[in-house]
Each structure stands twice: as structure tokens, then as C-alpha cells.
mmCIF file of C-alpha atoms and ligand atoms in Angstrom:
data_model
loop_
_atom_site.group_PDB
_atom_site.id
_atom_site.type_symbol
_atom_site.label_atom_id
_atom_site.label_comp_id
_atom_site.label_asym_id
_atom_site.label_seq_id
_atom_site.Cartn_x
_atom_site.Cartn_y
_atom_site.Cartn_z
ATOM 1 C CA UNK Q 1 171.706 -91.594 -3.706
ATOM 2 C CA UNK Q 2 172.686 -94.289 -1.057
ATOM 3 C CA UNK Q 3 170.168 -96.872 -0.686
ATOM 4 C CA UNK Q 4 172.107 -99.174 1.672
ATOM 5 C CA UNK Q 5 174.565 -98.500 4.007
ATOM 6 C CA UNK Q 6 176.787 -100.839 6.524
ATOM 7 C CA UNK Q 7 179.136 -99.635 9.137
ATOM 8 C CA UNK Q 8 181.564 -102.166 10.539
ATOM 9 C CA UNK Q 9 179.104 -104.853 10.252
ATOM 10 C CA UNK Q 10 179.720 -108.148 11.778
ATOM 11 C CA UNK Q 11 177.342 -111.310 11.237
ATOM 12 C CA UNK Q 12 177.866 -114.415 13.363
ATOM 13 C CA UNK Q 13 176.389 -117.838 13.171
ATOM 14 C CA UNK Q 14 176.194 -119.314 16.452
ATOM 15 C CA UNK Q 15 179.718 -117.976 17.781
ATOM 16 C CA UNK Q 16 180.950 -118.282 14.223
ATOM 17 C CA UNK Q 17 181.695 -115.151 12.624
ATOM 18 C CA UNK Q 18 180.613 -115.486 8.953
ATOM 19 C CA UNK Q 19 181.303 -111.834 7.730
ATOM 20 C CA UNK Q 20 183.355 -109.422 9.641
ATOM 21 C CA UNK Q 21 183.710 -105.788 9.699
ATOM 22 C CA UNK Q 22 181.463 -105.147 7.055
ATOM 23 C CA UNK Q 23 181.516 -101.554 5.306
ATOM 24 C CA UNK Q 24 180.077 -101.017 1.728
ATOM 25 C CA UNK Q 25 177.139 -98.838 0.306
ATOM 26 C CA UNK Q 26 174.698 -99.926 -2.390
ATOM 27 C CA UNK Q 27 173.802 -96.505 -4.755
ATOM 28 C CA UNK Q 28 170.899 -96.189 -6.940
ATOM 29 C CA UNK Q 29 170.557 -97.667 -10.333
ATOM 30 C CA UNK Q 30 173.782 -100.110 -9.310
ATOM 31 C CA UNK Q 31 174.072 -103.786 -10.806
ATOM 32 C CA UNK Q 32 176.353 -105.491 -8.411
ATOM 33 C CA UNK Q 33 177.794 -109.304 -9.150
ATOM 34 C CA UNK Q 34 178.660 -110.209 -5.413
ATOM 35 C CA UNK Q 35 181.019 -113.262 -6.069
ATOM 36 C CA UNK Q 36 182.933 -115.677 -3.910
ATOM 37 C CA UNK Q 37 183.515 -119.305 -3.031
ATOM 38 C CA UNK Q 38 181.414 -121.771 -1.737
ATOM 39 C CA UNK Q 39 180.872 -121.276 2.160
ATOM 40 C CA UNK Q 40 182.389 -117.686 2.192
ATOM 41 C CA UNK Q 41 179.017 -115.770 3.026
ATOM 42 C CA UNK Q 42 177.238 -114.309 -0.039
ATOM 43 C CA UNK Q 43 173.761 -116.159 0.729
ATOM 44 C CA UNK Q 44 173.809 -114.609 4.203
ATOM 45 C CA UNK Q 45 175.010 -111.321 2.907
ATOM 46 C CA UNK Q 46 171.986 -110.865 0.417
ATOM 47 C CA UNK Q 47 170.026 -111.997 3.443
ATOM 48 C CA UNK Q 48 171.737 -109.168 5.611
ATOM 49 C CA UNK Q 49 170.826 -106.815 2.993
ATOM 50 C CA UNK Q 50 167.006 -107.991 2.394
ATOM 51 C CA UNK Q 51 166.689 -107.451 6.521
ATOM 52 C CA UNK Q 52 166.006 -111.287 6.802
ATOM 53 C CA UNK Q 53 168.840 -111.686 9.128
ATOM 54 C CA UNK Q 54 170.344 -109.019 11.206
ATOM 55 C CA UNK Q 55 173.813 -107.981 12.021
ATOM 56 C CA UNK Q 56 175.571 -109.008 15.175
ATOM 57 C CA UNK Q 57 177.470 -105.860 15.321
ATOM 58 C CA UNK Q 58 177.779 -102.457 13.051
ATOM 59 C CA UNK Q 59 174.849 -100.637 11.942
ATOM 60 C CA UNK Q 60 172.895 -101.167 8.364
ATOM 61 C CA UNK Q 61 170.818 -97.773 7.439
ATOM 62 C CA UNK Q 62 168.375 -98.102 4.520
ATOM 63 C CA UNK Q 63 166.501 -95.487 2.676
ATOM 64 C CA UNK Q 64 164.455 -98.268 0.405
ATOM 65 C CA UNK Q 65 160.889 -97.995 -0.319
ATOM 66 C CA UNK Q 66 160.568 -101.355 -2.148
ATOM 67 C CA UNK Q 67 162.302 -104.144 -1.983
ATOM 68 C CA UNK Q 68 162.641 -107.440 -3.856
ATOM 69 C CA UNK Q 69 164.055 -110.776 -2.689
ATOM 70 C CA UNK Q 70 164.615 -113.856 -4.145
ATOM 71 C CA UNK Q 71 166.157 -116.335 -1.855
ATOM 72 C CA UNK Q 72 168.555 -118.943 -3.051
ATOM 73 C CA UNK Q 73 166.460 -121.664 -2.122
ATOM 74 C CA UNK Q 74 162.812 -121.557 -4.207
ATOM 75 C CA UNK Q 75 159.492 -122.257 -2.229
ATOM 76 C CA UNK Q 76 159.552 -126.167 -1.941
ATOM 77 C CA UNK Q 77 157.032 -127.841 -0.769
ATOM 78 C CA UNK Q 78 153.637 -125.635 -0.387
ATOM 79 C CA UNK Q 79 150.331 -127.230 -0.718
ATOM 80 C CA UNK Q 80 149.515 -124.233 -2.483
ATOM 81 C CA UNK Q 81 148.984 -123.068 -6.558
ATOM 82 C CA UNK Q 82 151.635 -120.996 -7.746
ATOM 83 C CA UNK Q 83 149.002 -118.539 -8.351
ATOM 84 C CA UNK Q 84 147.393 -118.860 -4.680
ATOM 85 C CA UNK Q 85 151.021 -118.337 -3.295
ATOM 86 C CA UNK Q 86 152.056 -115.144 -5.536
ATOM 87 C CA UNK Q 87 148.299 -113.520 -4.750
ATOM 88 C CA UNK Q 88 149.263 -114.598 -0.872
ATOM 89 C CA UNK Q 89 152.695 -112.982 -1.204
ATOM 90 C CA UNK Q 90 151.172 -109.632 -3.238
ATOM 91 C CA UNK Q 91 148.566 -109.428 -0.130
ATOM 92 C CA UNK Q 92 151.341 -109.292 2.361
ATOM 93 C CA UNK Q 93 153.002 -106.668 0.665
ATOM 94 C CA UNK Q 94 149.460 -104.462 1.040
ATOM 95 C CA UNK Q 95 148.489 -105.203 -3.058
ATOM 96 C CA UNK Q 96 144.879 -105.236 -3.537
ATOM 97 C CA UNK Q 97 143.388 -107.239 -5.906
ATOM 98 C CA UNK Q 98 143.591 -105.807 -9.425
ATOM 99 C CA UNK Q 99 147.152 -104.442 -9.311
ATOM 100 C CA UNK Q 100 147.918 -108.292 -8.433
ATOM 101 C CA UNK Q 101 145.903 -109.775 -10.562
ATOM 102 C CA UNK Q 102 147.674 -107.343 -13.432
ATOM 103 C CA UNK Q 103 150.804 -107.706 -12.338
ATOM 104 C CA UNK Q 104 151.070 -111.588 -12.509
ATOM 105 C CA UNK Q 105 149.044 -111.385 -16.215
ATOM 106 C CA UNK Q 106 152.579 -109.618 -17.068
ATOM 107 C CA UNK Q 107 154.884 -112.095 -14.825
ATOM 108 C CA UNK Q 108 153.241 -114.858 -16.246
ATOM 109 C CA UNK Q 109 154.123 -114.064 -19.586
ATOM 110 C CA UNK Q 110 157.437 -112.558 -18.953
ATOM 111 C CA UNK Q 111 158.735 -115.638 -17.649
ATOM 112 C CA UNK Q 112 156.766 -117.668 -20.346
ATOM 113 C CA UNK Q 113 154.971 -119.423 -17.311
ATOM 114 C CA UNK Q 114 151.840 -121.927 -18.042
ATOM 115 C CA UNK Q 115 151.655 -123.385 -14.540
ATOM 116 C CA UNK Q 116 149.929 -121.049 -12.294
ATOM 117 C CA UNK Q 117 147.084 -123.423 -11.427
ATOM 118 C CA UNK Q 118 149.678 -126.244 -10.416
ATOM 119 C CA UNK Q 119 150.573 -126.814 -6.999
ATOM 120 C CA UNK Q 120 153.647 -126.202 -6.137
ATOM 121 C CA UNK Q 121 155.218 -128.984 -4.639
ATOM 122 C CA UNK Q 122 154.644 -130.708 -8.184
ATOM 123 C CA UNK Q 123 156.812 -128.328 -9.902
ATOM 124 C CA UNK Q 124 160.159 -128.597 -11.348
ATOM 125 C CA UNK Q 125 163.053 -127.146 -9.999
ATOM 126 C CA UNK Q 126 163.065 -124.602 -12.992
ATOM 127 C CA UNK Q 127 159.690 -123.714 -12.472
ATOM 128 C CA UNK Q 128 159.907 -123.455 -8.887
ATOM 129 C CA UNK Q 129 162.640 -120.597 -9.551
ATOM 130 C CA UNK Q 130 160.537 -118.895 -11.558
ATOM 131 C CA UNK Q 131 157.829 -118.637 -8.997
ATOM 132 C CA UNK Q 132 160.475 -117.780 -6.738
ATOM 133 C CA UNK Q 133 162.141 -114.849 -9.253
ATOM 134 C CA UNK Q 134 158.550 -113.567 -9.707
ATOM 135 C CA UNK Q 135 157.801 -113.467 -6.272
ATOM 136 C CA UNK Q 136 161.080 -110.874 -6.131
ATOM 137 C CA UNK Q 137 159.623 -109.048 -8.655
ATOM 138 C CA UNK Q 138 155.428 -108.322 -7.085
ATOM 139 C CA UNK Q 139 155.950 -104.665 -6.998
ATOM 140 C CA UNK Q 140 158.361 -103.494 -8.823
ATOM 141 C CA UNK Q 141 161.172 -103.232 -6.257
ATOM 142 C CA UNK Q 142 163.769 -100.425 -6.518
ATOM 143 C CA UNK Q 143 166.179 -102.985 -5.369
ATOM 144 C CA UNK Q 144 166.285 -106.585 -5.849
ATOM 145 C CA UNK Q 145 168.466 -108.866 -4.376
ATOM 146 C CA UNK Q 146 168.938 -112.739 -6.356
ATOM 147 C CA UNK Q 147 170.175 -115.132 -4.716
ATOM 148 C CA UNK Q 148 171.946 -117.270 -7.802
ATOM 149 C CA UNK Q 149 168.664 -116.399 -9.929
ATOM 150 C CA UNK Q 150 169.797 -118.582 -13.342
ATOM 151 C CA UNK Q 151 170.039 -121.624 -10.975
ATOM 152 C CA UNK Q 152 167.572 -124.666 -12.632
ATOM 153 C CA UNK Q 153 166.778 -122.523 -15.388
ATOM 154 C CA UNK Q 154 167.047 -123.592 -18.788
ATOM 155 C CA UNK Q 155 169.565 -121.912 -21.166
ATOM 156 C CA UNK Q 156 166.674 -120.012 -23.163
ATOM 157 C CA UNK Q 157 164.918 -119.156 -19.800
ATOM 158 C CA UNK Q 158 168.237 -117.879 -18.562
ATOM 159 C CA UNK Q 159 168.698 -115.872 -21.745
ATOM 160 C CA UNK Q 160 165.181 -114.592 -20.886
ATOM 161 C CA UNK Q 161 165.962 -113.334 -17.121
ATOM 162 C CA UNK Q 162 168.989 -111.672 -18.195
ATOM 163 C CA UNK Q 163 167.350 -109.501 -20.913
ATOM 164 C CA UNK Q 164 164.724 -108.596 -18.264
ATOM 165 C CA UNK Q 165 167.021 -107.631 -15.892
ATOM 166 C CA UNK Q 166 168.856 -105.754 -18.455
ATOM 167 C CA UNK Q 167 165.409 -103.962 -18.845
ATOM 168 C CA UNK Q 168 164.929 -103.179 -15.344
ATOM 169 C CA UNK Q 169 168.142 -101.929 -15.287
ATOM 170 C CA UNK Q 170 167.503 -99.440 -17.858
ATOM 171 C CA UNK Q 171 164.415 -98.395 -15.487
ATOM 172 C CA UNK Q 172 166.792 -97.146 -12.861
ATOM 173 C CA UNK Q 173 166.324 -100.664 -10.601
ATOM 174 C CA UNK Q 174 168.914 -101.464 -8.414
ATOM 175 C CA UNK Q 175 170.426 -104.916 -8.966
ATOM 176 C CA UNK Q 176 172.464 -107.275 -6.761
ATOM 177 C CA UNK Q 177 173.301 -110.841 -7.746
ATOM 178 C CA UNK Q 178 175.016 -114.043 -6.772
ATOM 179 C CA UNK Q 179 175.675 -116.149 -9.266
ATOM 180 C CA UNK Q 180 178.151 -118.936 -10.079
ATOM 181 C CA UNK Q 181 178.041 -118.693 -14.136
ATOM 182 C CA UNK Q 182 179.327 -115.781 -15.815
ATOM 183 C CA UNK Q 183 175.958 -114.831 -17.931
ATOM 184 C CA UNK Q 184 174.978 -112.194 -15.497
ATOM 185 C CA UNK Q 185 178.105 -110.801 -14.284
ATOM 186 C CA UNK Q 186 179.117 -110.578 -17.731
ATOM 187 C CA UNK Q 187 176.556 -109.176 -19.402
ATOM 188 C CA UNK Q 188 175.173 -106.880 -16.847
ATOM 189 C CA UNK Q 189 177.172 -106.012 -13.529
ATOM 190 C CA UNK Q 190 179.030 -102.807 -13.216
ATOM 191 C CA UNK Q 191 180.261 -103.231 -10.161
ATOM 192 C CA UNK Q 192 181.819 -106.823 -7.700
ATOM 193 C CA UNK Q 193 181.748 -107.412 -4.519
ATOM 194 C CA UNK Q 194 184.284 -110.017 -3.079
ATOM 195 C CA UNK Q 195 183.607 -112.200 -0.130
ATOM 196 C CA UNK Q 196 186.845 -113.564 1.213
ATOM 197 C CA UNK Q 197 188.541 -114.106 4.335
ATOM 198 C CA UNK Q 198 184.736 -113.018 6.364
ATOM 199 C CA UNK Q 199 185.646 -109.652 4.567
ATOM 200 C CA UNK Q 200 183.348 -107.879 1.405
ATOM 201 C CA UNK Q 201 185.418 -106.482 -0.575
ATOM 202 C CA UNK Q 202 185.312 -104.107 -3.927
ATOM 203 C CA UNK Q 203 186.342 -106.907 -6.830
ATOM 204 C CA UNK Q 204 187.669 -106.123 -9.877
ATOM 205 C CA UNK Q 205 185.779 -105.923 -13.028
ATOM 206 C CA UNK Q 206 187.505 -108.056 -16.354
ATOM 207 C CA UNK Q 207 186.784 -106.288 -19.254
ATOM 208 C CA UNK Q 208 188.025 -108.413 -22.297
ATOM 209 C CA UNK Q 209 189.593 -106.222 -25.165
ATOM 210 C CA UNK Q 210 188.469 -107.252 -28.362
ATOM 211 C CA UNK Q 211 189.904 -106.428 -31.190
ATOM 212 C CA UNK Q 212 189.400 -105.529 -35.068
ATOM 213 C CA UNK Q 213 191.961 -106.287 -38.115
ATOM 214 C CA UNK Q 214 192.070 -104.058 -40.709
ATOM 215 C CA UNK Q 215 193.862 -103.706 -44.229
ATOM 216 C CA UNK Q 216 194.402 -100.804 -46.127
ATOM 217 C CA UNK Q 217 196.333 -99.600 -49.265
ATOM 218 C CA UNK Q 218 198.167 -96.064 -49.117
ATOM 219 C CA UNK Q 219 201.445 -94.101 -48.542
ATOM 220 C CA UNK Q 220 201.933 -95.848 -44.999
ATOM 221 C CA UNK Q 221 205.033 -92.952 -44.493
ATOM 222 C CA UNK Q 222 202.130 -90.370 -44.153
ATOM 223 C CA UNK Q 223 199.667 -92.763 -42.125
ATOM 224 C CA UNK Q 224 201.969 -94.801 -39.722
ATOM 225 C CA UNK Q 225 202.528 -91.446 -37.695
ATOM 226 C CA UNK Q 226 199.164 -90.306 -37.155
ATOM 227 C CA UNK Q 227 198.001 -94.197 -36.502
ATOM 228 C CA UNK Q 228 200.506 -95.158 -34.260
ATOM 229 C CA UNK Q 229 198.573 -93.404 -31.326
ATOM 230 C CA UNK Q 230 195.283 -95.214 -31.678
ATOM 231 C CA UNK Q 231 197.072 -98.882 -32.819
ATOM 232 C CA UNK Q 232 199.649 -101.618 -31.793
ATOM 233 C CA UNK Q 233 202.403 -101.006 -34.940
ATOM 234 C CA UNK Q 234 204.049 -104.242 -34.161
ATOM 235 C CA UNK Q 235 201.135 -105.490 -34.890
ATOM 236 C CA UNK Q 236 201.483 -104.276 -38.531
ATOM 237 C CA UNK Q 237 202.497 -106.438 -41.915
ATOM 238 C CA UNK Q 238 202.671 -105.839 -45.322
ATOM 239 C CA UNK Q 239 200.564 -107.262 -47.354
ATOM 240 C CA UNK Q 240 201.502 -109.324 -50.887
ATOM 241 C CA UNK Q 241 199.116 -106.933 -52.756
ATOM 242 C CA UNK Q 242 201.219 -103.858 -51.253
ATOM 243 C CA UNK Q 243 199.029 -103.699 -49.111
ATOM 244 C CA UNK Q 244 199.249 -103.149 -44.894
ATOM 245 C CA UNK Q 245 197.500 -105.421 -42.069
ATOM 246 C CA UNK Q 246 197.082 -103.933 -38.605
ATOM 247 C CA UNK Q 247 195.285 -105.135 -35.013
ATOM 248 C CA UNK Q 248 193.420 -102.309 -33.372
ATOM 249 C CA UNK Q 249 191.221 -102.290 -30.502
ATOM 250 C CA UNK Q 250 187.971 -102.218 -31.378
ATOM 251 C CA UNK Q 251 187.064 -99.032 -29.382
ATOM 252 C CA UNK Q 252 189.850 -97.609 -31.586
ATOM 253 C CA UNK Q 253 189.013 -98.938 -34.953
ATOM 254 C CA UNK Q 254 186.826 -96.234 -35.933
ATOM 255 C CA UNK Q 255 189.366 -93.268 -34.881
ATOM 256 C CA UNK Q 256 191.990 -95.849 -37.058
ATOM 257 C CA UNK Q 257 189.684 -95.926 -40.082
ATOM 258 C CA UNK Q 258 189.422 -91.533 -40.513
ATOM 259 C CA UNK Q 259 192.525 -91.629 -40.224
ATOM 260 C CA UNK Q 260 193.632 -93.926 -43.081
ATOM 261 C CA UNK Q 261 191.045 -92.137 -45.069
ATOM 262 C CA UNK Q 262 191.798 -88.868 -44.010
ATOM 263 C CA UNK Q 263 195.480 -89.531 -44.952
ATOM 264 C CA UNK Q 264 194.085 -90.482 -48.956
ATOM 265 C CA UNK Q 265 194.208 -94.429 -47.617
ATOM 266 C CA UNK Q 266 191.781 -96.675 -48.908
ATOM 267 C CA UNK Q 267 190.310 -99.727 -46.405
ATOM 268 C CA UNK Q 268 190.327 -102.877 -48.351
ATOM 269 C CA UNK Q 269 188.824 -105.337 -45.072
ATOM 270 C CA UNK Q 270 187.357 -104.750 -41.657
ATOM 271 C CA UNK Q 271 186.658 -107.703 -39.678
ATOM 272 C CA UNK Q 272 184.255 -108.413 -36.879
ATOM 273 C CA UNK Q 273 185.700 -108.290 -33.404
ATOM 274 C CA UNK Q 274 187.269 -110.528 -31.796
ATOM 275 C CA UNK Q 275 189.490 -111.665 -28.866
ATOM 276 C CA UNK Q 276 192.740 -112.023 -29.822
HETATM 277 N N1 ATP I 1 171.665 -121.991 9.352
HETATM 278 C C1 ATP I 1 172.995 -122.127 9.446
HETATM 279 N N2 ATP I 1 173.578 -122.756 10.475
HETATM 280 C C2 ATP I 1 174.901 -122.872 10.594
HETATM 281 N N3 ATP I 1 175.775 -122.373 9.697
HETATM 282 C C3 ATP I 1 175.266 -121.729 8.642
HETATM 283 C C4 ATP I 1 173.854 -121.571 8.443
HETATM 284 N N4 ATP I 1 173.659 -120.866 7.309
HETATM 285 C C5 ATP I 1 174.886 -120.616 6.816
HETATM 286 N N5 ATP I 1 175.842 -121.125 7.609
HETATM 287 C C6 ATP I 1 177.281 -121.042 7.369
HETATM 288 O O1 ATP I 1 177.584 -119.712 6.961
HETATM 289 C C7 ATP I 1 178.587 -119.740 5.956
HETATM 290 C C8 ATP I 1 178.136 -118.932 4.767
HETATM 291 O O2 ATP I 1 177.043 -119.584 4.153
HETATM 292 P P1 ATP I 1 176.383 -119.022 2.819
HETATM 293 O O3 ATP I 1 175.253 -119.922 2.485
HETATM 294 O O4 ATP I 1 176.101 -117.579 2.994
HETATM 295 O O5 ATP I 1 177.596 -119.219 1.777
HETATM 296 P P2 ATP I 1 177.612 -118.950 0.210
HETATM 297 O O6 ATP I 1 178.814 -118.121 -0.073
HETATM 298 O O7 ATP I 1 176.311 -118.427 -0.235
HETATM 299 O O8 ATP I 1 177.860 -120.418 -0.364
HETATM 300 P P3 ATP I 1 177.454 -121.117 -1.759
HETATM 301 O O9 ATP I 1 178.305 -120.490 -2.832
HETATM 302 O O10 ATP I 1 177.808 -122.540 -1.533
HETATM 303 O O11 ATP I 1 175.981 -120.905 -1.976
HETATM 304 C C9 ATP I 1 178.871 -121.192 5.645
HETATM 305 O O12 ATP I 1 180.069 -121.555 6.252
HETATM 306 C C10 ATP I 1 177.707 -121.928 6.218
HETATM 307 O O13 ATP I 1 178.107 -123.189 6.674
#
């Protein structure tokens, strides 16, 4: 199901065109890494999305029930708790008390946070974020839209938001990120969106091979014909035992390993992947 949909969407700044004929849709359950360099657009994009600004041209159709946004730069200065701002936030979206009041109990500890009777302006930057990421996160959006989430976050608090995400992934949430470091976009977007030139474009996702080594004894005239299809052979050596050495990927390793078996082979090592 399309959630989002733009149609020749331009956004300007002043009379500055910042993105330009604009056409993408977001589907359900998506995790989407939208990536570019500095200046090119993906704050305001996000913000496009979340309806915070709106376009100057095109048409943006959305069929979203709850949303979640977490805006690049975290609540700064607020002469208020982080509590008293989260329970303000949860009242704008129409949450009554106790589903609040439950639902920061559980952000609270998700995000390992101690400082909900702190004002906010007397936060750090990390904590701020979090406050910020939480805020995103009131009621259980079916999309959410973070704005370089891991940014002041610690490495273990990082660590933290990414298995959460991964989590809400798994619960059918729709996901879309910006982020300079590679954690998220590695670990959990299957799909990139490019912003260059004022134009979003489909990016291409890098999947690393990794690969396993394995050694084997047996009558390599029988085996080298049936393994040749799943493995590299110029990749293969002989061994000083009489032995053989091969590469494979490591999607292919265990197709490689019945088939050395199979064949009366016998595996002798099988090493942990790696990127060769
Ligand atoms: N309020 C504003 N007034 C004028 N120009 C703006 C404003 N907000 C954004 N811009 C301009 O719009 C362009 C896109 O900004 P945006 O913040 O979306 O970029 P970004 O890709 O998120 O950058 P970064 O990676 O540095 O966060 C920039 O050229 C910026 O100067």
C-alpha cells in the first residue's frame, strides 16, 4: 500500500528552488536511508514529507493515520521538564492521560532515560535527542521520519536506537532516515533515496559480499565439476596435506559444503566470513 505519494513536486526557498520535480512513493513497511550532501535538501524533504512545509508546486497525497517526526534539530531551549514537554506533546496529539503516562514508562526505559524531571534547556545534546526521538515515537506512528536520529548520541545509545528501530521494523513501521554515518543505512535500510542536482532520486544499495574459505580432502576430478557453479575455481589451491583450499561466497558455502560431501569429500576447515 502507498502511504506517500509526490507528483512533480517542486519546493522553493524564497525564489530558490531547493528540490525540483519531485516524484517518489513511500510503501508500507519501507526503511528508506535518504542520503546526500550537505545543503542538497534532505532536511527539507523529511519536512515535505512530515507536512511541516508544503510544496511550491506538484501534489503530495497521503493515506497516513499516524505519523512520527523527529526534526533534525532537538527541542533547545524550553523552560519546561522533559516529562512536562512529552505529556504536552502526547496532549496535542489527542492522548489522554494513562496511555501517556504508559507510554513514556516504556520510552523512558527504552532509551535508558533518567532525566524526565530535568528541564530541558539543562540537558545535553545527547539527551536532548532522545527527548526529541521519543517525542517521534508518542503513538506509535506507522511512519516515522528521523532527521539524522544517531546525531549526539553515544555509541551504546546509538547501538540502542538501531536495534529499536530494527524492532519497529519488524512491526510493519515505516521508516525513513537521514543520516551521515553508515550504522543505520547499513544495518537497516532497504531502500536510498538520492538528493542531487534539486532532484530525489532511487540510490543504489551496496551490498558487501562476504566470503567463506573452505578446505576439503577428496577426488577433486569428481567434485570440481559439480562445484564450479556455486564457487570462484581460480580461487582454488592445493593444499601440502593433499588437500584443496577454495573462496566461496558465503550465501554459497552451504550449497559448496553438500556438495563436497555428497561427492564422498570430507571438510577439514570452514572459516567465519569475511570480506575479502
Ligand atoms: N530557512 C531557510 N532559509 C533559507 N534557506 C534555507 C532555509 N532552510 C534551508 N535552506 C536551504 O535549503 C537547502 C537545503 O537545506 P537542508 O537543511 O534541507 O539540507 P540538508 O541536505 O539537510 O543538509 P545537511 O546534510 O547539512 O543537514 C540549503 O541550501 C539551505 O541553505
Amino acid at each position: 500500500m502507498r502511504m506517500i505519494e509526490l507528483k512533480d513536486v517542486d519546493v522553493k526557498i524564497g525564489d530558490q528552488v531547493i528540490l525540483n520535480n519531485v516524484s517518489i512513493s513511500l510503501k508500507e513497511k519501507e526503511c528508506v536511508a535518504v542520503i546526500g550532501e550537505n545543503g542538497t535538501g534532505k532536511s527539507l524533504f523529511l519536512k515535505l514529507l512530515a507536512g511541516v512545509v508544503s510544496p511550491t508546486k506538484g501534489q503530495v497525497r497521503r493515506d497516513i493515520k499516524k505519523y512520527g517526526y523527529a526534526p533534525e534539530i532537538p527541542p533547545k531551549s524550553l523552560h519546561f521538564t522533559a516529562k512536562e514537554y512529552l505529556t504536552h506533546m502526547g496532549r496535542i496529539e489527542g492522548m489522554n492521560r494513562e496511555e501517556l503516562e504508559n507510554r513514556l514508562t516504556l520510552l523512558f526505559k527504552q532509551f535508558n532515560f533518567n532525566f524526565h524531571q530535568d528541564y530541558i534547556y539543562k540537558l545535553s545534546k545527547g539527551n536532548k535527542q532522545k527527548i526529541n526521538l521519543m517525542q517521534s515515537l508518542l503513538r506509535e506512528p506507522s511512519i516515522l521520519l528521523l532527521d539524522e536520529p544517531l546525531s549526539g548520541l553515544d555509541p551504546h545509545s546509538q547501538e540502542n536506537l538501531l536495534q529499536y528501530l530494527k524492532q519497529l521494523k519488524e512491526k510493519k513501521t515505516t521508516i525513513l532516515f537521514t543520516c551521515h554515518e553508515g550504522l543505520l543505512k547499513e544495518n537497516l535500510a532497504d531502500r536510498i533515496l538520492l538528493i542531487e542536482n534539486k532532484e530525489v532520486k532511487e540510490g543504489e544499495m551496496k551490498t558487501e559480499k562476504s566470503y567463506r574459505t573452505v578446505q576439503f580432502s577428496g577426488n577433486l576430478d569428481e567434485i570440481s565439476p559439480l562445484i564450479n557453479k556455486t564457487v570462484d575455481m581460480q580461487t582454488l589451491r592445493r593444499l601440502q596435506d593433499g588437500g584443496y583450499e577454495v573462496n566461496v561466497e558465503a550465501t554459497n558455502s552451504d550449497k559448496l559444503l553438500l556438495t563436497i560431501i555428497n561427492q564422498g569429500g570430507k571438510i577439514k576447515f570452514l572459516s567465519k566470513k569475511s570480506r575479502i
